[in-house]
GROMACS .gro file of C-alpha atoms in nm:
model
  515
    1MET     CA    1  -2.412   2.076  -1.945
    2TRP     CA    2  -2.411   1.709  -2.021
    3ASP     CA    3  -2.108   1.747  -2.239
    4SER     CA    4  -1.928   1.925  -1.941
    5LEU     CA    5  -2.020   1.628  -1.706
    6LEU     CA    6  -1.897   1.377  -1.973
    7CYS     CA    7  -1.558   1.574  -1.990
    8LEU     CA    8  -1.521   1.566  -1.618
    9PHE     CA    9  -1.624   1.208  -1.574
   10PRO     CA   10  -1.267   1.061  -1.604
   11SER     CA   11  -1.139   1.308  -1.357
   12LEU     CA   12  -1.413   1.238  -1.120
   13LEU     CA   13  -1.365   0.865  -1.154
   14LEU     CA   14  -1.004   0.887  -1.086
   15PHE     CA   15  -1.055   1.106  -0.789
   16LEU     CA   16  -1.311   0.865  -0.649
   17VAL     CA   17  -1.069   0.580  -0.701
   18ALA     CA   18  -0.798   0.771  -0.513
   19VAL     CA   19  -1.031   0.840  -0.224
   20LEU     CA   20  -1.127   0.471  -0.212
   21LEU     CA   21  -0.764   0.354  -0.217
   22HIS     CA   22  -0.691   0.573   0.087
   23TRP     CA   23  -0.966   0.387   0.275
   24SER     CA   24  -0.796   0.109   0.461
   25PRO     CA   25  -1.075  -0.166   0.412
   26VAL     CA   26  -1.084  -0.114   0.034
   27ARG     CA   27  -0.697  -0.122   0.016
   28VAL     CA   28  -0.679  -0.449   0.208
   29LEU     CA   29  -0.951  -0.605  -0.007
   30LEU     CA   30  -0.777  -0.507  -0.320
   31GLU     CA   31  -0.445  -0.650  -0.209
   32ARG     CA   32  -0.609  -0.974  -0.118
   33SER     CA   33  -0.786  -0.985  -0.448
   34LEU     CA   34  -0.455  -0.922  -0.638
   35ARG     CA   35  -0.276  -1.188  -0.432
   36TRP     CA   36  -0.551  -1.449  -0.502
   37ALA     CA   37  -0.547  -1.362  -0.876
   38THR     CA   38  -0.167  -1.402  -0.886
   39TRP     CA   39  -0.199  -1.726  -0.695
   40ILE     CA   40  -0.452  -1.872  -0.951
   41LEU     CA   41  -0.239  -1.758  -1.243
   42TRP     CA   42   0.067  -1.926  -1.091
   43ARG     CA   43  -0.122  -2.248  -1.026
   44ALA     CA   44  -0.219  -2.248  -1.392
   45ALA     CA   45   0.141  -2.203  -1.501
   46CYS     CA   46   0.260  -2.480  -1.279
   47TRP     CA   47  -0.011  -2.708  -1.426
   48VAL     CA   48   0.106  -2.631  -1.766
   49LEU     CA   49   0.470  -2.696  -1.671
   50GLU     CA   50   0.370  -3.013  -1.481
   51LEU     CA   51   0.511  -2.877  -1.156
   52PRO     CA   52   0.356  -2.990  -0.821
   53THR     CA   53   0.153  -2.718  -0.659
   54PRO     CA   54   0.076  -2.757  -0.294
   55MET     CA   55  -0.210  -2.546  -0.163
   56ARG     CA   56  -0.129  -2.227   0.020
   57GLY     CA   57  -0.060  -2.304   0.386
   58GLU     CA   58  -0.029  -2.677   0.322
   59ARG     CA   59   0.215  -2.858   0.527
   60ASN     CA   60   0.382  -3.165   0.373
   61ASP     CA   61   0.564  -3.282   0.679
   62GLY     CA   62   0.280  -3.281   0.932
   63LEU     CA   63   0.392  -2.961   1.121
   64SER     CA   64   0.139  -2.716   1.226
   65ASP     CA   65   0.132  -2.345   1.156
   66ALA     CA   66   0.265  -2.277   1.504
   67ASP     CA   67   0.581  -2.478   1.418
   68ASN     CA   68   0.643  -2.279   1.103
   69ALA     CA   69   0.832  -2.006   1.289
   70GLN     CA   70   1.134  -2.229   1.363
   71PRO     CA   71   1.276  -2.540   1.198
   72ARG     CA   72   1.239  -2.880   1.332
   73LEU     CA   73   1.567  -2.980   1.494
   74VAL     CA   74   1.638  -3.356   1.496
   75CYS     CA   75   1.944  -3.467   1.681
   76LYS     CA   76   2.079  -3.660   1.970
   77PRO     CA   77   2.085  -3.459   2.298
   78THR     CA   78   2.465  -3.400   2.330
   79ALA     CA   79   2.678  -3.124   2.464
   80LEU     CA   80   2.740  -3.001   2.102
   81ALA     CA   81   2.361  -2.998   2.023
   82HIS     CA   82   2.290  -2.802   2.351
   83HIS     CA   83   2.566  -2.559   2.259
   84LEU     CA   84   2.431  -2.496   1.913
   85LEU     CA   85   2.075  -2.436   2.045
   86LEU     CA   86   2.217  -2.170   2.277
   87HIS     CA   87   2.454  -1.991   2.055
   88CYS     CA   88   2.344  -2.057   1.686
   89HIS     CA   89   2.057  -1.801   1.687
   90THR     CA   90   2.010  -1.809   1.301
   91LEU     CA   91   1.950  -2.179   1.319
   92ARG     CA   92   1.683  -2.141   1.589
   93ARG     CA   93   1.478  -1.853   1.444
   94PRO     CA   94   1.469  -1.826   1.072
   95LEU     CA   95   1.262  -1.555   0.908
   96LEU     CA   96   1.163  -1.736   0.596
   97ALA     CA   97   0.969  -1.553   0.329
   98ALA     CA   98   0.605  -1.628   0.268
   99TRP     CA   99   0.448  -1.664  -0.070
  100PRO     CA  100   0.495  -1.558  -0.336
  101GLN     CA  101   0.876  -1.513  -0.261
  102GLY     CA  102   0.869  -1.836  -0.054
  103ASP     CA  103   0.718  -2.053  -0.338
  104PRO     CA  104   0.933  -2.361  -0.359
  105HIS     CA  105   0.963  -2.350  -0.739
  106LEU     CA  106   1.043  -1.984  -0.743
  107GLN     CA  107   1.307  -2.035  -0.487
  108THR     CA  108   1.454  -2.337  -0.660
  109LEU     CA  109   1.472  -2.162  -0.996
  110SER     CA  110   1.611  -1.847  -0.835
  111SER     CA  111   1.894  -2.050  -0.673
  112LEU     CA  112   1.976  -2.219  -1.001
  113LEU     CA  113   1.924  -1.934  -1.258
  114TRP     CA  114   1.914  -1.593  -1.095
  115PRO     CA  115   2.229  -1.385  -1.200
  116VAL     CA  116   2.483  -1.327  -0.931
  117GLU     CA  117   2.588  -0.985  -1.066
  118ASP     CA  118   2.251  -0.839  -0.957
  119THR     CA  119   2.309  -0.932  -0.597
  120ALA     CA  120   2.475  -0.704  -0.337
  121GLY     CA  121   2.775  -0.939  -0.281
  122GLY     CA  122   2.889  -0.921  -0.634
  123LYS     CA  123   3.049  -1.208  -0.849
  124VAL     CA  124   3.331  -1.406  -0.701
  125HIS     CA  125   3.662  -1.441  -0.895
  126PHE     CA  126   3.835  -1.768  -0.887
  127THR     CA  127   4.191  -1.903  -0.971
  128ARG     CA  128   4.225  -2.265  -1.059
  129ASP     CA  129   4.464  -2.529  -0.940
  130HIS     CA  130   4.467  -2.873  -1.136
  131LEU     CA  131   4.543  -3.174  -0.922
  132LEU     CA  132   4.697  -3.480  -1.082
  133LEU     CA  133   4.554  -3.795  -0.918
  134SER     CA  134   4.726  -4.135  -0.864
  135ASP     CA  135   4.538  -4.305  -1.151
  136GLY     CA  136   4.626  -4.012  -1.401
  137GLY     CA  137   4.299  -3.834  -1.359
  138ILE     CA  138   4.272  -3.467  -1.298
  139VAL     CA  139   4.045  -3.271  -1.062
  140ALA     CA  140   4.021  -2.897  -1.017
  141LEU     CA  141   4.023  -2.676  -0.704
  142ASP     CA  142   3.889  -2.320  -0.775
  143TRP     CA  143   4.012  -2.072  -0.506
  144ALA     CA  144   3.813  -1.772  -0.441
  145VAL     CA  145   4.061  -1.490  -0.465
  146GLY     CA  146   3.819  -1.193  -0.432
  147LEU     CA  147   3.502  -1.020  -0.519
  148LYS     CA  148   3.423  -0.776  -0.798
  149GLU     CA  149   3.477  -0.480  -0.567
  150GLU     CA  150   3.749  -0.642  -0.355
  151PRO     CA  151   3.992  -0.817  -0.584
  152LEU     CA  152   4.246  -1.074  -0.464
  153LEU     CA  153   4.118  -1.093  -0.105
  154GLY     CA  154   4.182  -1.471  -0.081
  155ALA     CA  155   4.520  -1.444  -0.243
  156LYS     CA  156   4.628  -1.187   0.015
  157CYS     CA  157   4.531  -1.424   0.293
  158GLU     CA  158   4.729  -1.704   0.146
  159GLN     CA  159   5.042  -1.511   0.032
  160HIS     CA  160   5.062  -1.255   0.301
  161PRO     CA  161   4.891  -1.389   0.614
  162GLY     CA  162   5.007  -1.095   0.831
  163ALA     CA  163   4.855  -0.829   0.600
  164CYS     CA  164   4.492  -0.985   0.615
  165ARG     CA  165   4.333  -0.782   0.903
  166GLY     CA  166   3.996  -0.695   0.755
  167VAL     CA  167   3.668  -0.724   0.931
  168GLY     CA  168   3.593  -1.091   0.999
  169CYS     CA  169   3.926  -1.203   0.855
  170ARG     CA  170   4.206  -1.369   1.044
  171SER     CA  171   4.579  -1.435   0.982
  172SER     CA  172   4.513  -1.795   0.900
  173PRO     CA  173   4.145  -1.810   0.770
  174PRO     CA  174   3.969  -2.142   0.773
  175ILE     CA  175   3.938  -2.313   0.433
  176LEU     CA  176   3.583  -2.385   0.341
  177LEU     CA  177   3.554  -2.652   0.072
  178PHE     CA  178   3.257  -2.635  -0.154
  179ILE     CA  179   3.121  -2.950  -0.328
  180PRO     CA  180   2.870  -2.866  -0.602
  181ASN     CA  181   2.585  -3.094  -0.720
  182CYS     CA  182   2.660  -3.422  -0.899
  183LEU     CA  183   2.643  -3.245  -1.240
  184GLY     CA  184   2.923  -3.019  -1.130
  185VAL     CA  185   2.735  -2.702  -1.183
  186VAL     CA  186   2.850  -2.393  -0.983
  187THR     CA  187   2.501  -2.237  -0.926
  188PRO     CA  188   2.441  -1.882  -0.834
  189HIS     CA  189   2.329  -2.020  -0.497
  190LEU     CA  190   2.679  -2.152  -0.440
  191GLN     CA  191   2.843  -1.837  -0.570
  192ARG     CA  192   2.642  -1.632  -0.321
  193LEU     CA  193   2.758  -1.859  -0.039
  194CYS     CA  194   3.125  -1.813  -0.153
  195SER     CA  195   3.065  -1.429  -0.153
  196LEU     CA  196   2.924  -1.433   0.204
  197ALA     CA  197   3.204  -1.662   0.322
  198LEU     CA  198   3.462  -1.432   0.184
  199HIS     CA  199   3.304  -1.137   0.359
  200GLN     CA  200   3.311  -1.325   0.693
  201GLY     CA  201   3.672  -1.434   0.672
  202PHE     CA  202   3.655  -1.784   0.529
  203TYR     CA  203   3.887  -1.897   0.247
  204PRO     CA  204   3.646  -2.073  -0.003
  205VAL     CA  205   3.763  -2.336  -0.256
  206VAL     CA  206   3.537  -2.526  -0.493
  207PHE     CA  207   3.609  -2.886  -0.577
  208HIS     CA  208   3.539  -3.009  -0.936
  209ARG     CA  209   3.515  -3.377  -1.023
  210ARG     CA  210   3.708  -3.502  -1.325
  211GLY     CA  211   3.539  -3.390  -1.653
  212GLN     CA  212   3.319  -3.144  -1.480
  213GLY     CA  213   3.349  -2.766  -1.450
  214SER     CA  214   3.569  -2.742  -1.762
  215CYS     CA  215   3.819  -2.984  -1.586
  216PRO     CA  216   3.983  -3.202  -1.847
  217LEU     CA  217   3.883  -3.572  -1.865
  218THR     CA  218   4.222  -3.764  -1.898
  219THR     CA  219   4.085  -4.103  -1.801
  220PRO     CA  220   3.794  -4.268  -1.986
  221ARG     CA  221   3.559  -4.260  -1.694
  222PHE     CA  222   3.369  -4.014  -1.487
  223GLN     CA  223   3.343  -4.038  -1.106
  224GLU     CA  224   3.065  -4.253  -0.960
  225PHE     CA  225   2.801  -4.086  -0.753
  226GLY     CA  226   2.944  -4.179  -0.418
  227ASP     CA  227   3.317  -4.260  -0.492
  228PRO     CA  228   3.517  -4.039  -0.251
  229GLN     CA  229   3.869  -4.151  -0.375
  230ASP     CA  230   3.927  -3.835  -0.573
  231LEU     CA  231   3.805  -3.618  -0.284
  232VAL     CA  232   4.029  -3.804  -0.038
  233GLN     CA  233   4.336  -3.700  -0.244
  234ALA     CA  234   4.211  -3.345  -0.288
  235VAL     CA  235   4.158  -3.303   0.088
  236ALA     CA  236   4.507  -3.456   0.161
  237TYR     CA  237   4.651  -3.199  -0.085
  238LEU     CA  238   4.474  -2.908   0.110
  239ARG     CA  239   4.609  -3.038   0.437
  240SER     CA  240   4.949  -3.069   0.299
  241ARG     CA  241   4.939  -2.715   0.160
  242HIS     CA  242   4.781  -2.565   0.470
  243PRO     CA  243   4.878  -2.786   0.767
  244ASN     CA  244   4.777  -2.540   1.031
  245THR     CA  245   4.446  -2.432   0.896
  246THR     CA  246   4.109  -2.550   0.987
  247LEU     CA  247   3.924  -2.745   0.711
  248LEU     CA  248   3.545  -2.723   0.668
  249ALA     CA  249   3.329  -2.848   0.392
  250VAL     CA  250   2.970  -2.778   0.264
  251SER     CA  251   2.778  -2.945  -0.011
  252GLU     CA  252   2.491  -2.832  -0.232
  253GLY     CA  253   2.207  -3.064  -0.340
  254SER     CA  254   2.322  -3.392  -0.472
  255GLY     CA  255   2.684  -3.313  -0.386
  256SER     CA  256   2.603  -3.444  -0.045
  257GLY     CA  257   2.647  -3.791  -0.183
  258LEU     CA  258   3.014  -3.723  -0.226
  259LEU     CA  259   3.069  -3.540   0.098
  260LEU     CA  260   2.892  -3.801   0.319
  261SER     CA  261   3.067  -4.089   0.135
  262TYR     CA  262   3.406  -3.913   0.214
  263LEU     CA  263   3.317  -3.870   0.580
  264GLY     CA  264   3.207  -4.231   0.604
  265GLU     CA  265   3.500  -4.372   0.416
  266CYS     CA  266   3.771  -4.179   0.610
  267GLY     CA  267   3.599  -4.199   0.954
  268SER     CA  268   3.814  -4.056   1.236
  269SER     CA  269   4.109  -4.009   0.997
  270SER     CA  270   3.928  -3.739   0.815
  271TYR     CA  271   4.100  -3.387   0.812
  272LEU     CA  272   3.768  -3.199   0.819
  273THR     CA  273   3.668  -3.028   1.144
  274ALA     CA  274   3.294  -3.000   1.061
  275ALA     CA  275   3.064  -3.026   0.754
  276ALA     CA  276   2.725  -2.909   0.630
  277CYS     CA  277   2.483  -3.029   0.365
  278ILE     CA  278   2.229  -2.795   0.209
  279SER     CA  279   1.930  -2.963   0.061
  280PRO     CA  280   2.101  -3.293   0.070
  281VAL     CA  281   2.025  -3.616  -0.112
  282LEU     CA  282   2.060  -3.878   0.164
  283HIS     CA  283   1.922  -4.172  -0.030
  284GLY     CA  284   2.105  -4.185  -0.375
  285GLN     CA  285   1.921  -4.478  -0.524
  286LEU     CA  286   1.577  -4.343  -0.427
  287TRP     CA  287   1.668  -4.004  -0.563
  288PHE     CA  288   1.765  -4.159  -0.915
  289GLU     CA  289   1.445  -4.375  -0.915
  290MET     CA  290   1.203  -4.101  -0.813
  291GLN     CA  291   1.007  -3.904  -1.084
  292LEU     CA  292   1.143  -3.557  -1.088
  293PRO     CA  293   0.913  -3.264  -1.222
  294SER     CA  294   0.951  -3.258  -1.598
  295LEU     CA  295   1.104  -2.900  -1.602
  296TYR     CA  296   1.395  -2.998  -1.368
  297HIS     CA  297   1.432  -3.350  -1.520
  298TRP     CA  298   1.487  -3.247  -1.870
  299GLY     CA  299   1.713  -2.961  -1.779
  300ALA     CA  300   1.929  -3.192  -1.573
  301LEU     CA  301   1.929  -3.467  -1.832
  302PHE     CA  302   2.021  -3.217  -2.112
  303TYR     CA  303   2.313  -3.074  -1.916
  304ARG     CA  304   2.440  -3.435  -1.836
  305LYS     CA  305   2.423  -3.530  -2.200
  306LEU     CA  306   2.625  -3.220  -2.286
  307GLN     CA  307   2.900  -3.338  -2.052
  308ILE     CA  308   2.909  -3.693  -2.215
  309SER     CA  309   2.906  -3.556  -2.577
  310ARG     CA  310   3.209  -3.340  -2.495
  311TYR     CA  311   3.420  -3.651  -2.421
  312ALA     CA  312   3.243  -3.888  -2.661
  313ASN     CA  313   3.562  -4.007  -2.831
  314ALA     CA  314   3.744  -4.081  -2.503
  315LEU     CA  315   3.431  -4.265  -2.363
  316SER     CA  316   3.360  -4.468  -2.675
  317SER     CA  317   3.631  -4.708  -2.586
  318LEU     CA  318   3.453  -4.841  -2.279
  319MET     CA  319   3.087  -4.776  -2.352
  320ASP     CA  320   2.820  -4.719  -2.615
  321VAL     CA  321   2.808  -4.331  -2.624
  322GLY     CA  322   2.514  -4.350  -2.868
  323GLN     CA  323   2.307  -4.545  -2.623
  324LEU     CA  324   2.412  -4.307  -2.346
  325LEU     CA  325   2.291  -4.006  -2.543
  326GLY     CA  326   1.961  -4.186  -2.629
  327CYS     CA  327   1.875  -4.234  -2.256
  328ARG     CA  328   1.556  -4.054  -2.145
  329SER     CA  329   1.629  -4.056  -1.769
  330LEU     CA  330   1.906  -3.975  -1.535
  331ARG     CA  331   1.892  -4.333  -1.402
  332GLY     CA  332   1.940  -4.465  -1.751
  333VAL     CA  333   2.248  -4.252  -1.794
  334GLU     CA  334   2.392  -4.350  -1.463
  335GLU     CA  335   2.313  -4.716  -1.515
  336ARG     CA  336   2.461  -4.749  -1.858
  337MET     CA  337   2.769  -4.547  -1.771
  338PHE     CA  338   2.868  -4.732  -1.439
  339CYS     CA  339   2.687  -5.054  -1.410
  340GLY     CA  340   2.812  -5.237  -1.724
  341THR     CA  341   2.464  -5.310  -1.846
  342THR     CA  342   2.535  -5.251  -2.210
  343LYS     CA  343   2.719  -5.573  -2.300
  344SER     CA  344   2.778  -5.892  -2.123
  345ALA     CA  345   3.101  -6.103  -2.134
  346THR     CA  346   2.984  -6.294  -2.438
  347GLY     CA  347   2.897  -5.970  -2.619
  348GLU     CA  348   2.518  -6.016  -2.586
  349ASP     CA  349   2.279  -5.763  -2.419
  350ARG     CA  350   2.226  -5.826  -2.047
  351GLY     CA  351   1.889  -5.933  -1.922
  352PRO     CA  352   1.673  -5.733  -1.686
  353ALA     CA  353   1.767  -5.964  -1.393
  354GLU     CA  354   2.135  -5.903  -1.449
  355ALA     CA  355   2.088  -5.529  -1.496
  356ALA     CA  356   1.892  -5.501  -1.165
  357GLN     CA  357   2.164  -5.695  -0.985
  358ASP     CA  358   2.423  -5.451  -1.118
  359TRP     CA  359   2.214  -5.158  -1.030
  360GLU     CA  360   2.170  -5.280  -0.668
  361ALA     CA  361   2.544  -5.359  -0.639
  362TYR     CA  362   2.625  -5.007  -0.762
  363TRP     CA  363   2.432  -4.855  -0.481
  364GLU     CA  364   2.590  -5.078  -0.223
  365ARG     CA  365   2.917  -4.907  -0.284
  366ASN     CA  366   2.779  -4.549  -0.359
  367GLU     CA  367   2.493  -4.488  -0.113
  368PRO     CA  368   2.584  -4.167   0.077
  369LEU     CA  369   2.503  -4.309   0.419
  370ARG     CA  370   2.649  -4.655   0.374
  371ASP     CA  371   2.920  -4.590   0.632
  372ALA     CA  372   2.717  -4.337   0.844
  373ASP     CA  373   2.825  -4.511   1.173
  374GLU     CA  374   3.194  -4.425   1.079
  375VAL     CA  375   3.133  -4.053   1.063
  376ALA     CA  376   3.337  -3.880   1.328
  377VAL     CA  377   3.282  -3.507   1.258
  378PRO     CA  378   2.970  -3.294   1.319
  379VAL     CA  379   2.747  -3.274   1.016
  380LEU     CA  380   2.462  -3.026   0.976
  381CYS     CA  381   2.188  -3.112   0.723
  382LEU     CA  382   1.947  -2.833   0.623
  383SER     CA  383   1.630  -2.964   0.437
  384SER     CA  384   1.296  -2.826   0.338
  385ALA     CA  385   0.972  -3.013   0.336
  386ASP     CA  386   0.864  -2.856   0.006
  387ASP     CA  387   1.183  -2.938  -0.175
  388PRO     CA  388   1.073  -3.045  -0.529
  389LEU     CA  389   1.407  -3.204  -0.625
  390VAL     CA  390   1.452  -3.457  -0.348
  391PRO     CA  391   1.232  -3.748  -0.207
  392PRO     CA  392   0.959  -3.632   0.029
  393ALA     CA  393   1.052  -3.543   0.396
  394SER     CA  394   0.887  -3.869   0.513
  395SER     CA  395   1.187  -4.063   0.376
  396LEU     CA  396   1.448  -3.880   0.575
  397PRO     CA  397   1.646  -4.107   0.812
  398THR     CA  398   1.535  -3.946   1.129
  399SER     CA  399   1.644  -4.239   1.330
  400LEU     CA  400   2.008  -4.166   1.225
  401PHE     CA  401   1.995  -3.812   1.345
  402ARG     CA  402   1.827  -3.912   1.674
  403ASN     CA  403   2.092  -4.189   1.751
  404SER     CA  404   2.412  -4.056   1.603
  405PRO     CA  405   2.589  -3.786   1.802
  406TYR     CA  406   2.753  -3.642   1.489
  407PHE     CA  407   2.440  -3.582   1.265
  408LEU     CA  408   2.204  -3.285   1.314
  409LEU     CA  409   1.899  -3.210   1.095
  410ALA     CA  410   1.720  -2.881   1.059
  411LEU     CA  411   1.397  -2.917   0.869
  412THR     CA  412   1.191  -2.625   0.764
  413THR     CA  413   0.846  -2.623   0.618
  414SER     CA  414   0.941  -2.395   0.323
  415GLY     CA  415   1.258  -2.320   0.138
  416GLY     CA  416   1.255  -2.511  -0.186
  417HIS     CA  417   1.582  -2.668  -0.308
  418CYS     CA  418   1.877  -2.451  -0.190
  419GLY     CA  419   1.654  -2.159  -0.164
  420PHE     CA  420   1.553  -2.069   0.197
  421ALA     CA  421   1.475  -1.705   0.109
  422GLN     CA  422   1.444  -1.477   0.396
  423ALA     CA  423   1.155  -1.213   0.443
  424GLY     CA  424   1.281  -0.870   0.376
  425LYS     CA  425   1.619  -0.995   0.242
  426SER     CA  426   1.626  -1.032  -0.139
  427THR     CA  427   1.993  -1.138  -0.168
  428THR     CA  428   2.070  -1.338   0.150
  429SER     CA  429   1.968  -1.695   0.213
  430TRP     CA  430   1.886  -1.819   0.554
  431SER     CA  431   2.083  -2.145   0.481
  432HIS     CA  432   2.404  -1.927   0.404
  433GLU     CA  433   2.393  -1.747   0.736
  434ALA     CA  434   2.302  -2.067   0.933
  435VAL     CA  435   2.582  -2.263   0.779
  436LEU     CA  436   2.852  -2.015   0.833
  437GLU     CA  437   2.739  -1.941   1.189
  438TYR     CA  438   2.719  -2.325   1.255
  439PHE     CA  439   3.084  -2.354   1.156
  440ARG     CA  440   3.198  -2.074   1.388
  441VAL     CA  441   2.996  -2.204   1.682
  442VAL     CA  442   3.127  -2.563   1.635
  443SER     CA  443   3.486  -2.449   1.592
  444ASP     CA  444   3.458  -2.241   1.920
  445PHE     CA  445   3.297  -2.548   2.101
  446LEU     CA  446   3.567  -2.789   1.993
  447LYS     CA  447   3.851  -2.541   2.084
  448ARG     CA  448   3.689  -2.497   2.427
  449GLU     CA  449   3.645  -2.868   2.492
  450GLU     CA  450   4.020  -2.911   2.376
  451ARG     CA  451   4.141  -2.654   2.629
  452ARG     CA  452   3.924  -2.818   2.897
  453LYS     CA  453   4.067  -3.152   2.832
  454ARG     CA  454   4.427  -3.014   2.824
  455SER     CA  455   4.385  -2.849   3.159
  456ARG     CA  456   4.239  -3.172   3.301
  457ALA     CA  457   4.537  -3.360   3.168
  458GLN     CA  458   4.781  -3.119   3.318
  459GLY     CA  459   4.609  -3.144   3.661
  460GLN     CA  460   4.638  -3.527   3.633
  461GLU     CA  461   5.001  -3.487   3.533
  462VAL     CA  462   5.074  -3.272   3.841
  463GLY     CA  463   4.915  -3.533   4.063
  464ARG     CA  464   5.124  -3.811   3.915
  465GLN     CA  465   5.432  -3.596   3.951
  466ALA     CA  466   5.356  -3.544   4.322
  467GLN     CA  467   5.317  -3.917   4.372
  468GLY     CA  468   5.621  -3.989   4.165
  469SER     CA  469   5.851  -3.751   4.371
  470ARG     CA  470   5.888  -4.056   4.616
  471PRO     CA  471   6.221  -4.241   4.584
  472GLY     CA  472   6.050  -4.570   4.495
  473ASN     CA  473   5.866  -4.430   4.191
  474VAL     CA  474   6.160  -4.277   4.011
  475ALA     CA  475   6.199  -4.564   3.765
  476ALA     CA  476   5.818  -4.564   3.702
  477ARG     CA  477   5.819  -4.190   3.635
  478GLU     CA  478   6.105  -4.227   3.390
  479ARG     CA  479   5.918  -4.491   3.195
  480ARG     CA  480   5.603  -4.275   3.176
  481ARG     CA  481   5.820  -3.977   3.052
  482LYS     CA  482   5.961  -4.191   2.782
  483ALA     CA  483   5.620  -4.307   2.676
  484VAL     CA  484   5.479  -3.949   2.659
  485LEU     CA  485   5.776  -3.848   2.444
  486ALA     CA  486   5.718  -4.142   2.213
  487VAL     CA  487   5.356  -4.050   2.173
  488ARG     CA  488   5.438  -3.682   2.094
  489ARG     CA  489   5.698  -3.784   1.847
  490GLU     CA  490   5.448  -4.019   1.662
  491ARG     CA  491   5.189  -3.742   1.654
  492HIS     CA  492   5.445  -3.496   1.508
  493LEU     CA  493   5.540  -3.735   1.234
  494THR     CA  494   5.190  -3.838   1.136
  495HIS     CA  495   5.048  -3.484   1.133
  496GLN     CA  496   4.706  -3.612   1.234
  497PRO     CA  497   4.464  -3.322   1.320
  498ALA     CA  498   4.252  -3.312   1.623
  499GLN     CA  499   3.970  -3.556   1.620
  500SER     CA  500   3.672  -3.599   1.846
  501GLU     CA  501   3.453  -3.869   1.993
  502LEU     CA  502   3.133  -3.786   2.172
  503THR     CA  503   3.080  -3.924   2.528
  504GLU     CA  504   2.801  -3.874   2.756
  505ASP     CA  505   2.833  -3.509   2.810
  506LEU     CA  506   3.172  -3.410   2.663
  507PHE     CA  507   3.372  -3.439   2.346
  508ASN     CA  508   3.667  -3.670   2.386
  509TRP     CA  509   3.948  -3.575   2.149
  510ASN     CA  510   4.103  -3.915   2.131
  511ARG     CA  511   3.890  -4.062   1.854
  512SER     CA  512   3.939  -4.430   1.785
  513TYR     CA  513   4.086  -4.516   1.445
  514THR     CA  514   3.819  -4.681   1.227
  515ARG     CA  515   3.966  -4.702   0.883
   0.00000   0.00000   0.00000
């Protein structure tokens, strides 16, 4: 008898477990226990990897749990900001994932390392153009020509505009310029955004700095962190090649240093209609001087040294490559490469005081926001309070976003670095949907304001013509007609795009020339 009971005991135990699992309180208790056990194991792994581990539910930016449902929007109350709040639904109500999918480190590592082939969008195929610069340097433009299942989509739009009639596609699709991080890495996050942009009718093109992204280095120097001269020539090339197409730009991570420098350097003469920065680095010097988590720091430093070692022979004529490869921080590499701190004019090593002066002077000409008051196109910045790769949210220049009519900030409580995973969506990032919808809403707003101003100008012209129909005003009317023709002829020759300047309640499309 006891033998029979012992034989039936495993089956009875499994039956009892199955019954208990169907009981709702037991199932909920078991799920909570598993989540807590997983959370403890993850904290232990972060401790071993020296990664910061905020407590579950902790808010690093001072926002309460009630504010977690929507991002904190920081901007000046303008007509454009009001229009975005009304029509950009993705920006107002993000459904960001909770832990564990919403863990900042898991999101960051996923955006940097997760294979694109495993996503629904598929891998993007690119074709490359090399652009010869005025100083003999070369930069690359990678045009997205199609997806794995839809080859040559972008090429059809460019070569046969009339044949492009797919869903979300238009005869002259807007060009979306992608600027990778300062290391030049085209991350899976950037490729997924390219894939979604192609699906929605944009024409993506990725900008590669000299010596990055397999672009040859023909001059013995790399591009400084915030030097926009190469990008200025690349954007001018895009305008000359597509004169009637809307130009947009989006940066990833530290690539915002280049994009914001370009917008500030060009001012109202920029060819871009709008721009966006995902997980931007707004303070370049602070970013290089902060202590990154070891896992990310050594990975970025190793990749940077690989780039330098590839062109060691060319760079050795201007700098000590051995000392560069021996640096143990990104700041050390940047300082020795661009600040001239290796040797002085007499051939002796520079002192700490001279090195510090060179470092400060370097950032006076390379800080992303050094010319922020000159920016004359709308710029959306998407940031996360738990981003492990940028300075804390308390260092964000919120006064700039509150006072400038062109800067808008959406600050979320979670999202990691270029992560922003959505609940129930494993392949689509909230930042991708928000940026693309932002570009559409801004373009529609600017077109509407342009039509409104044109109709107002026509009404004023009709009034002037009615007054000028009197005999005494014939000469004055002729002078005004000649002045209008001269202005139109000048605009036709210069090919300047429509530019905007915010007034009290309306965009004024006669932007003052600032550069």
